[in-house]
PDB file of C-alpha atoms in Angstrom:
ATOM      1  CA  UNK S   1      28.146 -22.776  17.164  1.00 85.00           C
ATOM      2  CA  UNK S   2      28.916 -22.086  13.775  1.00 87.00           C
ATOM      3  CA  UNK S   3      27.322 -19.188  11.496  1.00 84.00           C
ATOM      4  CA  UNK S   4      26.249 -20.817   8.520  1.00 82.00           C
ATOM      5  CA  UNK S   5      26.334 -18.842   4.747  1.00 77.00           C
ATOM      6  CA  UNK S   6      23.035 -18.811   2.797  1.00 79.00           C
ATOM      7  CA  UNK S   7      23.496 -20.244  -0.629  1.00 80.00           C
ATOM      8  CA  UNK S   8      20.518 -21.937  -3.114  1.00 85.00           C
ATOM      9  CA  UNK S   9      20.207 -24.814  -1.670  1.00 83.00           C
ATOM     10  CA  UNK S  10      20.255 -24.040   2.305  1.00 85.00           C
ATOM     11  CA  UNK S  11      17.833 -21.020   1.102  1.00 86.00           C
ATOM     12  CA  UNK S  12      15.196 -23.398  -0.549  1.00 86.00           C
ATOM     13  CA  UNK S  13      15.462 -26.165   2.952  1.00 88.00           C
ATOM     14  CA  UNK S  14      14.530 -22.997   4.936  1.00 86.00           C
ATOM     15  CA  UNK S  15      11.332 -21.841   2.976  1.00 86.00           C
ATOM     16  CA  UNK S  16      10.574 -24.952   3.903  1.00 86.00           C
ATOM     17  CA  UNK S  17      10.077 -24.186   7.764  1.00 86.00           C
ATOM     18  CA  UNK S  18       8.248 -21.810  10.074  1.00 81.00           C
ATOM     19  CA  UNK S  19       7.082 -19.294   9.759  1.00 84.00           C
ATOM     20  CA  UNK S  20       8.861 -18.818   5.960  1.00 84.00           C
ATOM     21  CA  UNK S  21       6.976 -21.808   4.536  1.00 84.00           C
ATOM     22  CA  UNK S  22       4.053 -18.811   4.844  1.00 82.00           C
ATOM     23  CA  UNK S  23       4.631 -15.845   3.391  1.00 85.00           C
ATOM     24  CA  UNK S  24       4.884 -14.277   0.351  1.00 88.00           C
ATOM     25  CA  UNK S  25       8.819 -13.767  -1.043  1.00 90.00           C
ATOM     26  CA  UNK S  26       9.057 -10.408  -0.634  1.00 93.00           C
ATOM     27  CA  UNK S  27       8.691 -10.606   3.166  1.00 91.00           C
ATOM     28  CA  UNK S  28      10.314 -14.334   3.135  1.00 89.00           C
ATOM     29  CA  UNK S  29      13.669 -12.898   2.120  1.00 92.00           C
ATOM     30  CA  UNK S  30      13.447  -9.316   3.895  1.00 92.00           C
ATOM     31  CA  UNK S  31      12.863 -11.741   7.428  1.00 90.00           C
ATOM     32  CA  UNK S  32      15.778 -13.726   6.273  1.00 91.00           C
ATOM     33  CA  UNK S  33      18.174 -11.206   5.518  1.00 92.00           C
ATOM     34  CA  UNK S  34      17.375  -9.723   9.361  1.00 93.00           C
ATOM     35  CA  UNK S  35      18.184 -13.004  10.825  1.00 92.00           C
ATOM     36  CA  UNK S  36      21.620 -15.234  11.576  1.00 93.00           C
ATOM     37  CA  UNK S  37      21.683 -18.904  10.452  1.00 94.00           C
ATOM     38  CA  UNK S  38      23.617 -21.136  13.131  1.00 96.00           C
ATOM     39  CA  UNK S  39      25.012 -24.809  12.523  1.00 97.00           C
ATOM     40  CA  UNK S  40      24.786 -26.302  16.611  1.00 98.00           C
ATOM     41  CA  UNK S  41      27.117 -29.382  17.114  1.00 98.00           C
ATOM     42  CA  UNK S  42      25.485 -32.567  19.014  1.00 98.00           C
ATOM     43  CA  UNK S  43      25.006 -31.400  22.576  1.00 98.00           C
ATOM     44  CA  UNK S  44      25.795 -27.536  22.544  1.00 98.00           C
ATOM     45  CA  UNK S  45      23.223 -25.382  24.171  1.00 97.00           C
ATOM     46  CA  UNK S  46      21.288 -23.137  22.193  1.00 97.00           C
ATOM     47  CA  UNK S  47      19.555 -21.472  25.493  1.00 96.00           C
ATOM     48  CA  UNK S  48      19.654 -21.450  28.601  1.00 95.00           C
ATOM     49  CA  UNK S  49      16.851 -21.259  31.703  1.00 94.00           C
ATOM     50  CA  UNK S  50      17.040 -17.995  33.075  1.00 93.00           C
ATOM     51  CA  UNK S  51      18.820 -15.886  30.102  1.00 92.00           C
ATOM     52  CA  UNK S  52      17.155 -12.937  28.560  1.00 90.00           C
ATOM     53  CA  UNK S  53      16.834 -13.712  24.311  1.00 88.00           C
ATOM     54  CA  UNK S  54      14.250 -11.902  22.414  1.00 89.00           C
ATOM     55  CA  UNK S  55      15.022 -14.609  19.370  1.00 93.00           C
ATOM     56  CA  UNK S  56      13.368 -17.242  18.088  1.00 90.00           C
ATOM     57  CA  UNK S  57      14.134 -19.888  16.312  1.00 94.00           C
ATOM     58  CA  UNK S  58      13.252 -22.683  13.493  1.00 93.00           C
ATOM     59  CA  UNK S  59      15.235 -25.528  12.742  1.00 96.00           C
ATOM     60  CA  UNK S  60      16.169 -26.262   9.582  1.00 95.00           C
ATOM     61  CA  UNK S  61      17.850 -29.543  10.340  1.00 96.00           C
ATOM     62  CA  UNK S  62      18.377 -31.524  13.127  1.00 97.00           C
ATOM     63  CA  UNK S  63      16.489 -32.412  16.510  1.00 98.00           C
ATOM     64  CA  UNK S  64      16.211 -30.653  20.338  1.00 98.00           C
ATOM     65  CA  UNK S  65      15.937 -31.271  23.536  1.00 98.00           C
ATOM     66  CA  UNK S  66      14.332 -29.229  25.672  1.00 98.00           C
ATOM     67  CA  UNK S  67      14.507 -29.608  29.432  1.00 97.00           C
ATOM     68  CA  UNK S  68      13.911 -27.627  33.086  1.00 96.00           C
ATOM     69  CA  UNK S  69      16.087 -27.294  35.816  1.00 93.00           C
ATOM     70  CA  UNK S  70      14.378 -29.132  38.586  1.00 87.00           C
ATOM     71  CA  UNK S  71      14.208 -27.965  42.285  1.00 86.00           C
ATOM     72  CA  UNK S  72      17.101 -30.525  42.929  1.00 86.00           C
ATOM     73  CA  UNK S  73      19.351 -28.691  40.123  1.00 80.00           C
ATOM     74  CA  UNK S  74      18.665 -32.097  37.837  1.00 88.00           C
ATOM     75  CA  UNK S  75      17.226 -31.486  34.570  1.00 88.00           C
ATOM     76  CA  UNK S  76      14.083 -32.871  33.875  1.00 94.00           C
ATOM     77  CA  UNK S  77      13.117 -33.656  30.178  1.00 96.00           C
ATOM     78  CA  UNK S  78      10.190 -31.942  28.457  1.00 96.00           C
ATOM     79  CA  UNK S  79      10.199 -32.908  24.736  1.00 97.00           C
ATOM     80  CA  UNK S  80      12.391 -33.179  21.421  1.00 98.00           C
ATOM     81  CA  UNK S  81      11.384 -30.823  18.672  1.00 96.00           C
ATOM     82  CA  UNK S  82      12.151 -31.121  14.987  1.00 96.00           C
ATOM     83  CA  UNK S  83      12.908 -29.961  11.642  1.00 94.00           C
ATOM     84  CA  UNK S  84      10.934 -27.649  10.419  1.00 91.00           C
ATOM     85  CA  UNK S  85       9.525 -26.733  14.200  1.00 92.00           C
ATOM     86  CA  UNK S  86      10.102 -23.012  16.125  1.00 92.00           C
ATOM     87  CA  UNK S  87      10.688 -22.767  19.680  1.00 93.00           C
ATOM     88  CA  UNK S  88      11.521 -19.927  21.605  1.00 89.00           C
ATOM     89  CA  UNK S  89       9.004 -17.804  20.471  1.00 85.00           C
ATOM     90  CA  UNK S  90       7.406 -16.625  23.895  1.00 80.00           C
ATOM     91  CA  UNK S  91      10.773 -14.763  24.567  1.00 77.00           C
ATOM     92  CA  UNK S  92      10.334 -12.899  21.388  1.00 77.00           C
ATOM     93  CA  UNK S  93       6.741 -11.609  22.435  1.00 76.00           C
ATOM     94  CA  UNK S  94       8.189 -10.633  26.199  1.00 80.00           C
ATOM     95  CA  UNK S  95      11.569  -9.908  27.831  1.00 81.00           C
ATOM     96  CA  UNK S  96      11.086 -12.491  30.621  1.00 86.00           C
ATOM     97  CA  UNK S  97      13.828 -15.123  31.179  1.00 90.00           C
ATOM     98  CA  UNK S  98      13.666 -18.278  29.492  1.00 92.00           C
ATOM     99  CA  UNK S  99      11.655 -21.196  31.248  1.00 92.00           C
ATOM    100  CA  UNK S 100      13.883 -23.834  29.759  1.00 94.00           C
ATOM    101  CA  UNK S 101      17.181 -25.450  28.604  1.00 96.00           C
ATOM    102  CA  UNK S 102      17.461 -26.225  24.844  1.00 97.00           C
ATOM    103  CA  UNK S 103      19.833 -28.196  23.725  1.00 98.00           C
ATOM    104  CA  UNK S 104      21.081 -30.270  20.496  1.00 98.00           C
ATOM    105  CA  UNK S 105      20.548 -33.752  20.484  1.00 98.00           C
ATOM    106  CA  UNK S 106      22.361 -34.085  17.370  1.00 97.00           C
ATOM    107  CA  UNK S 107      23.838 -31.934  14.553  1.00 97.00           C
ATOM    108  CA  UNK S 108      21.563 -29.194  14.134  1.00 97.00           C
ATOM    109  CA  UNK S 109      20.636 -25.892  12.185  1.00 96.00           C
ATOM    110  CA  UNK S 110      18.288 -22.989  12.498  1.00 96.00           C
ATOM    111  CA  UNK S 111      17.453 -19.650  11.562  1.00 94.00           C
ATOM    112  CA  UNK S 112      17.573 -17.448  14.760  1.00 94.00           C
ATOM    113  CA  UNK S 113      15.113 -14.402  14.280  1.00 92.00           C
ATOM    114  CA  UNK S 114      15.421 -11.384  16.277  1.00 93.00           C
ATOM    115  CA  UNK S 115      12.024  -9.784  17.917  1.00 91.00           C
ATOM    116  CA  UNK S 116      13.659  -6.447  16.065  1.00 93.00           C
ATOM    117  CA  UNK S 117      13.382  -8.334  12.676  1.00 92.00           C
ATOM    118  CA  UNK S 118       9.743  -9.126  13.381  1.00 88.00           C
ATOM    119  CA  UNK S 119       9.014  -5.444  14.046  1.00 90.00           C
ATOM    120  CA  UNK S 120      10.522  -4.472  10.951  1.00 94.00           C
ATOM    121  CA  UNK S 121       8.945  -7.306   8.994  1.00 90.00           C
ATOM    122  CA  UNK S 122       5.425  -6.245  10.812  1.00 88.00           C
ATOM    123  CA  UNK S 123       6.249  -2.783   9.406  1.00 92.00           C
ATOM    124  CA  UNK S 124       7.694  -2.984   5.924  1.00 93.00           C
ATOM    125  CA  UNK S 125       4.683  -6.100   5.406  1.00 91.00           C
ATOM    126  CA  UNK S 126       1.960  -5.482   7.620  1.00 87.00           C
ATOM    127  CA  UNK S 127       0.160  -7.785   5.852  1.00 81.00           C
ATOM    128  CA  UNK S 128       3.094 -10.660   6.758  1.00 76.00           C
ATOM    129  CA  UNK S 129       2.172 -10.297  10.398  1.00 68.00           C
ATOM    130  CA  UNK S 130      -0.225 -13.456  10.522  1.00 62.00           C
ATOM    131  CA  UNK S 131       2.024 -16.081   9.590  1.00 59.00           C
ATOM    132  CA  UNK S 132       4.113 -14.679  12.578  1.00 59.00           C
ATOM    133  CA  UNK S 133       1.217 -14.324  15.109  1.00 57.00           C
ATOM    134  CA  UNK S 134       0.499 -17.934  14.754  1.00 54.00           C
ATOM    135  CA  UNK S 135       3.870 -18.630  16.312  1.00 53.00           C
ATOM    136  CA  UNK S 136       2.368 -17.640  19.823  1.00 49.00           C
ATOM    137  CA  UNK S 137      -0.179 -20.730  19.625  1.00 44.00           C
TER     138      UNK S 137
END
């Protein structure tokens, strides 16, 4: 995992995603200053079943896998999510451990948004708080 550098370009590609692609600037750009941008290689783990992350994340580029350990200690495939899709986002809402493995199927980048960036977001914009609520559906 790499920490990527916002510039023009990579800024425009994430208003493009969840949950920036709705909201206002003003609260667009106060969530992503509050939040890390991570370049994944093919393969590396981005979470782990069982840890405790109150993050979230959309990807800006790149595919997942997400998968469960299995009672044999296999995993067993769930899905592949996409560009411009979040996952993670019932750990932000409660400190439980994560139900799932994610991991990159290929090259991959997202914005990582910490449940203390929300809360600030939620305060600063109260009115930004919808585009974030409909994460949880």
């Amino acid at each position: 995992m790499k920490e990527a550098h916002l510039n023009e370009e990579l800024d425009k590609r994430i208003k493009k995603v969840m949950p920036f692609r709705f909201m206002d600037p003003a609260p667009s750009d106060f969530l992503l200053e509050r939040s890390e941008i991570l370049l994944f290689d093919k393969g590396e783990v981005i979470i782990r079943q069982g840890e405790v992350n109150q993050s979230f994340y959309s990807i800006v580029e790149g595919n997942i896998s997400v998968s469960i350990n299995n009672e044999n200690g296999k995993d067993s495939y769930i899905c592949s999510i996409g560009k411009g899709e979040v996952f993670g986002e019932a750990g932000m809402f409660l400190k439980v451990p994560r139900t799932a493995n994610v991991v990159c199927s290929d090259v991959t980048q997202v914005v990582m948004i910490p449940r203390i960036s929300i809360l600030k977001l939620i305060r600063e914009f109260p009115w930004a708080r919808l585009p974030v609520c409909h994460l949880s559906f």
